[in-house]
GROMACS .gro file of C-alpha atoms in nm:
model
  370
    1MET     CA    1   3.814   1.630   3.321
    2ILE     CA    2   4.055   1.862   3.502
    3LYS     CA    3   4.146   2.185   3.322
    4ASN     CA    4   4.517   2.236   3.250
    5ASP     CA    5   4.514   2.577   3.418
    6ASP     CA    6   4.389   2.417   3.741
    7LYS     CA    7   4.683   2.179   3.776
    8ILE     CA    8   4.929   2.216   4.063
    9THR     CA    9   5.295   2.121   4.105
   10SER     CA   10   5.423   1.865   4.353
   11THR     CA   11   5.592   2.143   4.551
   12GLN     CA   12   5.263   2.331   4.578
   13LEU     CA   13   5.097   2.011   4.698
   14ALA     CA   14   5.362   1.961   4.967
   15SER     CA   15   5.327   2.325   5.078
   16THR     CA   16   4.949   2.283   5.105
   17LEU     CA   17   4.985   1.972   5.322
   18ILE     CA   18   5.256   2.120   5.546
   19ILE     CA   19   5.053   2.436   5.609
   20GLN     CA   20   4.762   2.219   5.722
   21MET     CA   21   4.980   2.005   5.951
   22LEU     CA   22   5.123   2.316   6.117
   23GLY     CA   23   4.780   2.463   6.183
   24ILE     CA   24   4.554   2.453   6.485
   25ALA     CA   25   4.678   2.120   6.622
   26SER     CA   26   5.034   2.254   6.658
   27LEU     CA   27   4.926   2.519   6.909
   28SER     CA   28   4.813   2.257   7.161
   29LEU     CA   29   5.035   1.967   7.047
   30PRO     CA   30   5.289   1.998   7.336
   31ARG     CA   31   5.002   1.966   7.585
   32ASP     CA   32   4.848   1.671   7.400
   33VAL     CA   33   5.169   1.467   7.383
   34ALA     CA   34   5.265   1.556   7.741
   35THR     CA   35   4.927   1.424   7.856
   36GLN     CA   36   4.962   1.105   7.649
   37GLY     CA   37   5.332   1.029   7.690
   38GLY     CA   38   5.473   1.236   7.976
   39SER     CA   39   5.842   1.320   7.934
   40SER     CA   40   5.851   1.077   7.640
   41GLY     CA   41   5.582   1.276   7.460
   42TRP     CA   42   5.825   1.398   7.196
   43THR     CA   43   5.870   1.038   7.075
   44LEU     CA   44   5.497   1.028   7.001
   45VAL     CA   45   5.550   1.300   6.740
   46VAL     CA   46   5.819   1.093   6.567
   47LEU     CA   47   5.622   0.768   6.574
   48GLY     CA   48   5.294   0.944   6.492
   49ALA     CA   49   5.452   1.103   6.184
   50LEU     CA   50   5.582   0.763   6.071
   51ALA     CA   51   5.233   0.614   6.116
   52ALA     CA   52   5.080   0.903   5.919
   53MET     CA   53   5.329   0.834   5.637
   54VAL     CA   54   5.209   0.473   5.619
   55PHE     CA   55   4.843   0.583   5.614
   56SER     CA   56   4.919   0.835   5.338
   57LEU     CA   57   5.070   0.566   5.115
   58VAL     CA   58   4.733   0.386   5.108
   59VAL     CA   59   4.550   0.705   5.008
   60THR     CA   60   4.799   0.805   4.738
   61ARG     CA   61   4.819   0.452   4.597
   62LEU     CA   62   4.444   0.460   4.542
   63GLY     CA   63   4.479   0.796   4.369
   64ARG     CA   64   4.751   0.667   4.137
   65MET     CA   65   4.538   0.366   4.041
   66PHE     CA   66   4.263   0.604   3.925
   67VAL     CA   67   4.473   0.903   3.832
   68ASN     CA   68   4.199   1.099   3.654
   69ASP     CA   69   3.938   1.040   3.924
   70THR     CA   70   3.867   1.184   4.266
   71PHE     CA   71   3.744   0.969   4.556
   72VAL     CA   72   3.385   1.021   4.436
   73GLU     CA   73   3.447   0.861   4.096
   74TYR     CA   74   3.675   0.574   4.190
   75SER     CA   75   3.474   0.471   4.497
   76LYS     CA   76   3.174   0.422   4.266
   77LYS     CA   77   3.387   0.217   4.026
   78ILE     CA   78   3.509  -0.004   4.310
   79VAL     CA   79   3.193  -0.062   4.520
   80GLY     CA   80   2.911   0.061   4.297
   81ASN     CA   81   2.720   0.387   4.258
   82PHE     CA   82   2.504   0.370   4.570
   83LEU     CA   83   2.772   0.274   4.822
   84GLY     CA   84   3.024   0.502   4.650
   85ASN     CA   85   2.789   0.800   4.685
   86VAL     CA   86   2.723   0.714   5.051
   87LEU     CA   87   3.096   0.701   5.128
   88SER     CA   88   3.158   1.025   4.938
   89PHE     CA   89   2.878   1.203   5.122
   90MET     CA   90   3.014   1.079   5.456
   91LEU     CA   91   3.356   1.215   5.359
   92VAL     CA   92   3.203   1.555   5.275
   93VAL     CA   93   3.032   1.556   5.617
   94TYR     CA   94   3.368   1.474   5.778
   95PHE     CA   95   3.526   1.772   5.602
   96ILE     CA   96   3.238   1.997   5.714
   97PHE     CA   97   3.307   1.908   6.078
   98PHE     CA   98   3.682   1.932   6.014
   99ALA     CA   99   3.646   2.287   5.878
  100ALA     CA  100   3.401   2.387   6.153
  101VAL     CA  101   3.636   2.271   6.429
  102GLN     CA  102   3.935   2.446   6.270
  103VAL     CA  103   3.742   2.773   6.243
  104ARG     CA  104   3.595   2.753   6.594
  105VAL     CA  105   3.924   2.668   6.767
  106PHE     CA  106   4.117   2.942   6.594
  107ALA     CA  107   3.839   3.193   6.652
  108GLU     CA  108   3.872   3.111   7.023
  109VAL     CA  109   4.249   3.176   7.000
  110LEU     CA  110   4.196   3.510   6.826
  111LYS     CA  111   3.936   3.617   7.079
  112MET     CA  112   4.152   3.512   7.374
  113PHE     CA  113   4.472   3.688   7.265
  114LEU     CA  114   4.386   3.959   7.010
  115LEU     CA  115   4.018   4.035   6.948
  116TYR     CA  116   3.905   4.049   7.312
  117TYR     CA  117   3.581   4.239   7.256
  118THR     CA  118   3.484   4.101   6.916
  119PRO     CA  119   3.191   3.855   6.926
  120LEU     CA  120   3.289   3.500   6.834
  121GLU     CA  121   3.020   3.494   6.567
  122ILE     CA  122   3.175   3.791   6.386
  123VAL     CA  123   3.520   3.632   6.388
  124ILE     CA  124   3.390   3.305   6.241
  125ILE     CA  125   3.171   3.472   5.979
  126THR     CA  126   3.461   3.692   5.869
  127MET     CA  127   3.693   3.392   5.833
  128LEU     CA  128   3.440   3.197   5.626
  129LEU     CA  129   3.343   3.484   5.398
  130SER     CA  130   3.707   3.576   5.340
  131SER     CA  131   3.769   3.229   5.197
  132LEU     CA  132   3.483   3.236   4.949
  133TYR     CA  133   3.651   3.438   4.673
  134ILE     CA  134   3.963   3.228   4.625
  135VAL     CA  135   3.778   2.897   4.667
  136ARG     CA  136   3.550   2.976   4.375
  137HIS     CA  137   3.856   3.014   4.149
  138GLY     CA  138   3.985   2.659   4.193
  139ILE     CA  139   4.273   2.476   4.358
  140GLU     CA  140   4.561   2.636   4.163
  141PRO     CA  141   4.546   2.983   4.324
  142ILE     CA  142   4.498   2.820   4.667
  143ALA     CA  143   4.806   2.601   4.618
  144ARG     CA  144   5.006   2.898   4.489
  145LEU     CA  145   4.911   3.097   4.799
  146ASN     CA  146   5.020   2.806   5.021
  147GLU     CA  147   5.354   2.791   4.841
  148ILE     CA  148   5.411   3.161   4.910
  149MET     CA  149   5.289   3.146   5.270
  150LEU     CA  150   5.489   2.845   5.389
  151PRO     CA  151   5.840   2.999   5.401
  152VAL     CA  152   5.701   3.321   5.553
  153PHE     CA  153   5.518   3.123   5.820
  154VAL     CA  154   5.809   2.892   5.909
  155LEU     CA  155   6.078   3.164   5.912
  156THR     CA  156   5.864   3.395   6.126
  157ALA     CA  157   5.793   3.116   6.375
  158ILE     CA  158   6.163   3.028   6.403
  159LEU     CA  159   6.270   3.391   6.450
  160VAL     CA  160   6.000   3.460   6.710
  161LEU     CA  161   6.075   3.143   6.910
  162LEU     CA  162   6.455   3.172   6.888
  163PRO     CA  163   6.492   3.378   7.212
  164THR     CA  164   6.333   3.096   7.415
  165LEU     CA  165   6.646   2.882   7.363
  166LYS     CA  166   6.811   3.050   7.662
  167ASP     CA  167   6.543   2.902   7.893
  168ILE     CA  168   6.564   2.537   7.787
  169ASP     CA  169   6.641   2.259   8.034
  170PHE     CA  170   6.692   1.920   7.868
  171THR     CA  171   6.647   1.734   8.197
  172ASN     CA  172   6.274   1.797   8.146
  173LEU     CA  173   6.288   1.530   7.872
  174LEU     CA  174   6.383   1.267   8.130
  175PRO     CA  175   6.307   0.996   8.229
  176LEU     CA  176   6.258   0.841   7.886
  177MET     CA  177   5.985   0.583   7.817
  178LYS     CA  178   5.848   0.586   8.171
  179VAL     CA  179   5.494   0.523   8.050
  180SER     CA  180   5.271   0.214   8.020
  181PRO     CA  181   5.273   0.043   7.677
  182TRP     CA  182   4.898   0.068   7.608
  183PRO     CA  183   4.858   0.443   7.680
  184PHE     CA  184   5.176   0.501   7.478
  185ALA     CA  185   5.038   0.304   7.182
  186LYS     CA  186   4.712   0.502   7.199
  187GLY     CA  187   4.921   0.818   7.207
  188ILE     CA  188   5.095   0.719   6.882
  189ILE     CA  189   4.763   0.670   6.703
  190TYR     CA  190   4.624   0.993   6.848
  191THR     CA  191   4.931   1.189   6.738
  192ALA     CA  192   4.928   1.030   6.391
  193PHE     CA  193   4.586   1.176   6.324
  194LEU     CA  194   4.699   1.520   6.432
  195PHE     CA  195   4.894   1.510   6.104
  196THR     CA  196   4.565   1.548   5.921
  197GLY     CA  197   4.608   1.666   5.566
  198PHE     CA  198   4.710   1.349   5.385
  199GLU     CA  199   4.338   1.277   5.334
  200PHE     CA  200   4.332   1.575   5.096
  201MET     CA  201   4.497   1.334   4.851
  202LEU     CA  202   4.164   1.153   4.813
  203PHE     CA  203   4.068   1.449   4.593
  204LEU     CA  204   4.389   1.622   4.485
  205VAL     CA  205   4.578   1.353   4.289
  206PRO     CA  206   4.394   1.431   3.959
  207PHE     CA  207   4.499   1.797   3.994
  208LEU     CA  208   4.871   1.718   4.004
  209LYS     CA  209   5.087   1.788   3.701
  210LYS     CA  210   5.289   1.480   3.799
  211PRO     CA  211   5.053   1.243   3.983
  212GLN     CA  212   5.326   0.977   3.990
  213GLU     CA  213   5.503   1.194   4.252
  214SER     CA  214   5.203   1.209   4.487
  215SER     CA  215   5.322   0.948   4.739
  216ARG     CA  216   5.675   1.083   4.762
  217TYR     CA  217   5.576   1.445   4.813
  218THR     CA  218   5.305   1.355   5.064
  219VAL     CA  219   5.565   1.167   5.270
  220TYR     CA  220   5.802   1.465   5.235
  221ALA     CA  221   5.529   1.695   5.365
  222ILE     CA  222   5.456   1.476   5.667
  223GLY     CA  223   5.829   1.448   5.738
  224ILE     CA  224   5.888   1.824   5.725
  225ALA     CA  225   5.578   1.898   5.934
  226GLY     CA  226   5.687   1.626   6.176
  227VAL     CA  227   6.030   1.783   6.226
  228LEU     CA  228   5.882   2.130   6.282
  229ASN     CA  229   5.619   1.998   6.525
  230LEU     CA  230   5.889   1.799   6.704
  231MET     CA  231   6.088   2.120   6.751
  232LEU     CA  232   5.782   2.289   6.903
  233VAL     CA  233   5.720   1.999   7.142
  234ILE     CA  234   6.083   1.973   7.256
  235LEU     CA  235   6.107   2.350   7.300
  236SER     CA  236   5.786   2.369   7.502
  237THR     CA  237   5.877   2.065   7.715
  238THR     CA  238   6.232   2.181   7.791
  239VAL     CA  239   6.112   2.532   7.883
  240PHE     CA  240   5.795   2.455   8.082
  241GLY     CA  241   5.837   2.092   8.186
  242VAL     CA  242   5.585   1.811   8.146
  243LYS     CA  243   5.357   1.900   8.438
  244GLU     CA  244   5.311   2.264   8.338
  245ASN     CA  245   5.265   2.169   7.972
  246THR     CA  246   4.965   1.953   8.063
  247HIS     CA  247   4.796   2.254   8.226
  248LEU     CA  248   4.856   2.506   7.946
  249VAL     CA  249   4.573   2.547   7.695
  250TRP     CA  250   4.802   2.682   7.419
  251PRO     CA  251   5.164   2.595   7.511
  252VAL     CA  252   5.312   2.740   7.191
  253ILE     CA  253   5.148   3.079   7.249
  254SER     CA  254   5.256   3.065   7.613
  255LEU     CA  255   5.613   3.017   7.487
  256ILE     CA  256   5.589   3.336   7.285
  257LYS     CA  257   5.437   3.530   7.576
  258ILE     CA  258   5.738   3.467   7.802
  259ILE     CA  259   5.985   3.606   7.546
  260SER     CA  260   6.156   3.925   7.658
  261VAL     CA  261   6.415   4.085   7.430
  262PRO     CA  262   6.571   4.400   7.584
  263GLY     CA  263   6.557   4.697   7.349
  264PHE     CA  264   6.330   4.523   7.099
  265PHE     CA  265   6.075   4.770   6.963
  266VAL     CA  266   5.789   4.516   6.938
  267GLU     CA  267   5.637   4.404   7.269
  268ASN     CA  268   5.335   4.200   7.156
  269LEU     CA  269   5.521   3.914   6.985
  270GLU     CA  270   5.228   3.677   7.026
  271GLY     CA  271   5.024   3.918   6.815
  272ILE     CA  272   5.274   3.884   6.530
  273MET     CA  273   5.280   3.506   6.556
  274ILE     CA  274   4.904   3.470   6.582
  275GLY     CA  275   4.869   3.699   6.281
  276ILE     CA  276   5.094   3.473   6.074
  277TRP     CA  277   4.915   3.164   6.209
  278THR     CA  278   4.585   3.323   6.107
  279LEU     CA  279   4.700   3.334   5.746
  280SER     CA  280   4.794   2.966   5.761
  281VAL     CA  281   4.449   2.880   5.898
  282PHE     CA  282   4.286   3.081   5.618
  283THR     CA  283   4.480   2.890   5.352
  284THR     CA  284   4.389   2.558   5.517
  285LEU     CA  285   4.024   2.662   5.528
  286ASP     CA  286   4.044   2.752   5.159
  287THR     CA  287   4.170   2.402   5.075
  288VAL     CA  288   3.908   2.223   5.284
  289LEU     CA  289   3.625   2.437   5.145
  290TYR     CA  290   3.740   2.363   4.793
  291ILE     CA  291   3.759   1.987   4.854
  292MET     CA  292   3.413   1.986   5.016
  293SER     CA  293   3.252   2.182   4.733
  294LEU     CA  294   3.430   1.970   4.472
  295GLY     CA  295   3.322   1.645   4.639
  296LEU     CA  296   2.961   1.753   4.678
  297SER     CA  297   2.946   1.878   4.319
  298ARG     CA  298   3.069   1.538   4.196
  299VAL     CA  299   2.818   1.353   4.416
  300THR     CA  300   2.523   1.567   4.302
  301GLY     CA  301   2.636   1.594   3.940
  302ALA     CA  302   2.655   1.974   3.953
  303ARG     CA  303   2.857   2.134   3.672
  304GLU     CA  304   3.037   2.384   3.897
  305HIS     CA  305   3.166   2.366   4.253
  306SER     CA  306   3.166   2.746   4.293
  307TYR     CA  307   2.796   2.771   4.379
  308ILE     CA  308   2.793   2.474   4.615
  309VAL     CA  309   3.046   2.642   4.843
  310LEU     CA  310   2.786   2.915   4.907
  311VAL     CA  311   2.559   2.648   5.056
  312LEU     CA  312   2.837   2.492   5.263
  313VAL     CA  313   2.948   2.812   5.440
  314PRO     CA  314   2.632   2.859   5.653
  315ILE     CA  315   2.635   2.487   5.741
  316ILE     CA  316   2.995   2.515   5.861
  317TYR     CA  317   2.902   2.824   6.064
  318ILE     CA  318   2.616   2.641   6.239
  319VAL     CA  319   2.839   2.343   6.323
  320ALA     CA  320   3.122   2.571   6.440
  321MET     CA  321   2.890   2.753   6.680
  322SER     CA  322   2.731   2.436   6.820
  323PRO     CA  323   2.986   2.369   7.103
  324ALA     CA  324   2.888   2.567   7.413
  325ASP     CA  325   3.245   2.635   7.526
  326LEU     CA  326   3.612   2.555   7.468
  327VAL     CA  327   3.587   2.220   7.648
  328GLN     CA  328   3.314   2.099   7.411
  329THR     CA  329   3.511   2.241   7.118
  330PHE     CA  330   3.816   2.034   7.213
  331ALA     CA  331   3.594   1.727   7.252
  332MET     CA  332   3.461   1.780   6.899
  333PHE     CA  333   3.816   1.838   6.775
  334ARG     CA  334   3.930   1.504   6.918
  335ALA     CA  335   3.627   1.321   6.780
  336VAL     CA  336   3.676   1.461   6.429
  337SER     CA  337   4.057   1.447   6.419
  338VAL     CA  338   4.093   1.096   6.560
  339TYR     CA  339   3.777   0.887   6.522
  340GLY     CA  340   3.644   1.052   6.206
  341ALA     CA  341   3.987   1.052   6.044
  342ALA     CA  342   4.054   0.689   6.139
  343ALA     CA  343   3.727   0.565   5.990
  344LEU     CA  344   3.703   0.773   5.675
  345THR     CA  345   4.062   0.848   5.579
  346VAL     CA  346   4.234   0.522   5.678
  347VAL     CA  347   3.989   0.231   5.713
  348VAL     CA  348   3.770   0.319   5.412
  349PRO     CA  349   4.062   0.386   5.170
  350LEU     CA  350   4.234   0.065   5.287
  351LEU     CA  351   3.919  -0.141   5.221
  352LEU     CA  352   3.874   0.023   4.880
  353LEU     CA  353   4.237  -0.050   4.792
  354LEU     CA  354   4.202  -0.415   4.894
  355ILE     CA  355   3.879  -0.456   4.693
  356ALA     CA  356   4.037  -0.287   4.390
  357ARG     CA  357   4.339  -0.518   4.418
  358ILE     CA  358   4.121  -0.829   4.452
  359ARG     CA  359   3.918  -0.722   4.148
  360ASN     CA  360   4.242  -0.637   3.965
  361MET     CA  361   4.118  -0.286   3.890
  362ARG     CA  362   4.350  -0.021   3.750
  363GLY     CA  363   4.106   0.243   3.626
  364GLY     CA  364   4.276   0.230   3.290
  365ASN     CA  365   4.521   0.500   3.396
  366ASP     CA  366   4.743   0.354   3.670
  367VAL     CA  367   5.072   0.536   3.722
  368GLU     CA  368   5.373   0.421   3.919
  369GLU     CA  369   5.558   0.628   4.178
  370VAL     CA  370   5.886   0.785   4.065
   0.00000   0.00000   0.00000
């Protein structure tokens, strides 16, 4: 049973999801869509967001059918204890790799642009240990922090990137749709899974004060994140062009580095932006750590999640340090964000929903969307 003081509002849920969708993937998103779709890459963001909305409706519908249960409980009700536990454990492993990749990629960003002489290990350990305190206190303080952070993050990003408008050239968005259908279709699927975050709903629906609003606010979150990511992609493409975008490791940071405002007293604008982005990554890490520890505690039957997170942190550290370099890190990122997400956050929930429908299961607590 979920405690009343650990319930979150629909707005806090949306803030949590948006923060995640504007995280690490956004920094390299212009390069990714330029590689997949050329000058039509921005359309991949629109279509990918729409696909992510459809995927999210499957996840949230499952949650509303079993409104008092997380994925761990309702998967066991649908397919039995053994298979349910196997699926839940696989999902926890997915989140471990998800968290490890997020930490490793952002640690690389920090080391490249701010903490030049700090060992990568120290950066990662600091990030993980800093998340421990709030994670042990439940989802409500994490969601409240996300709600506070979101407007600060978005407004800062807009203000910092505003001076780049003078350099835009909309001819860089042409020609439109000059790409083969199959690579374009693959690009849509790839981009859809860069909107990772909707899979959090496999565990968060029972924590909502109004679970009947889960589908609507998840779609809102994807829509808002989609618009903001679309702005980043269009801005980067119109400033740098498609060809240069494909060769930039972090196009969004490169955008900030070219900004020059005469008379402005702050020179290192990328430092400000990366600092704000760091806070968003911390809050995302908090959410993922909480979901992992909650899921594992439900699988093992532990009374509290707060001690399990202590076991998960060193595992995440080991996985995060396993790639030898940035190339291997990006390869792991793609594997986790696309293939792992497709299997465990789309295919599995869809199969569970179909089985539950066939068996006419409602969990005794089905709620309709409002």
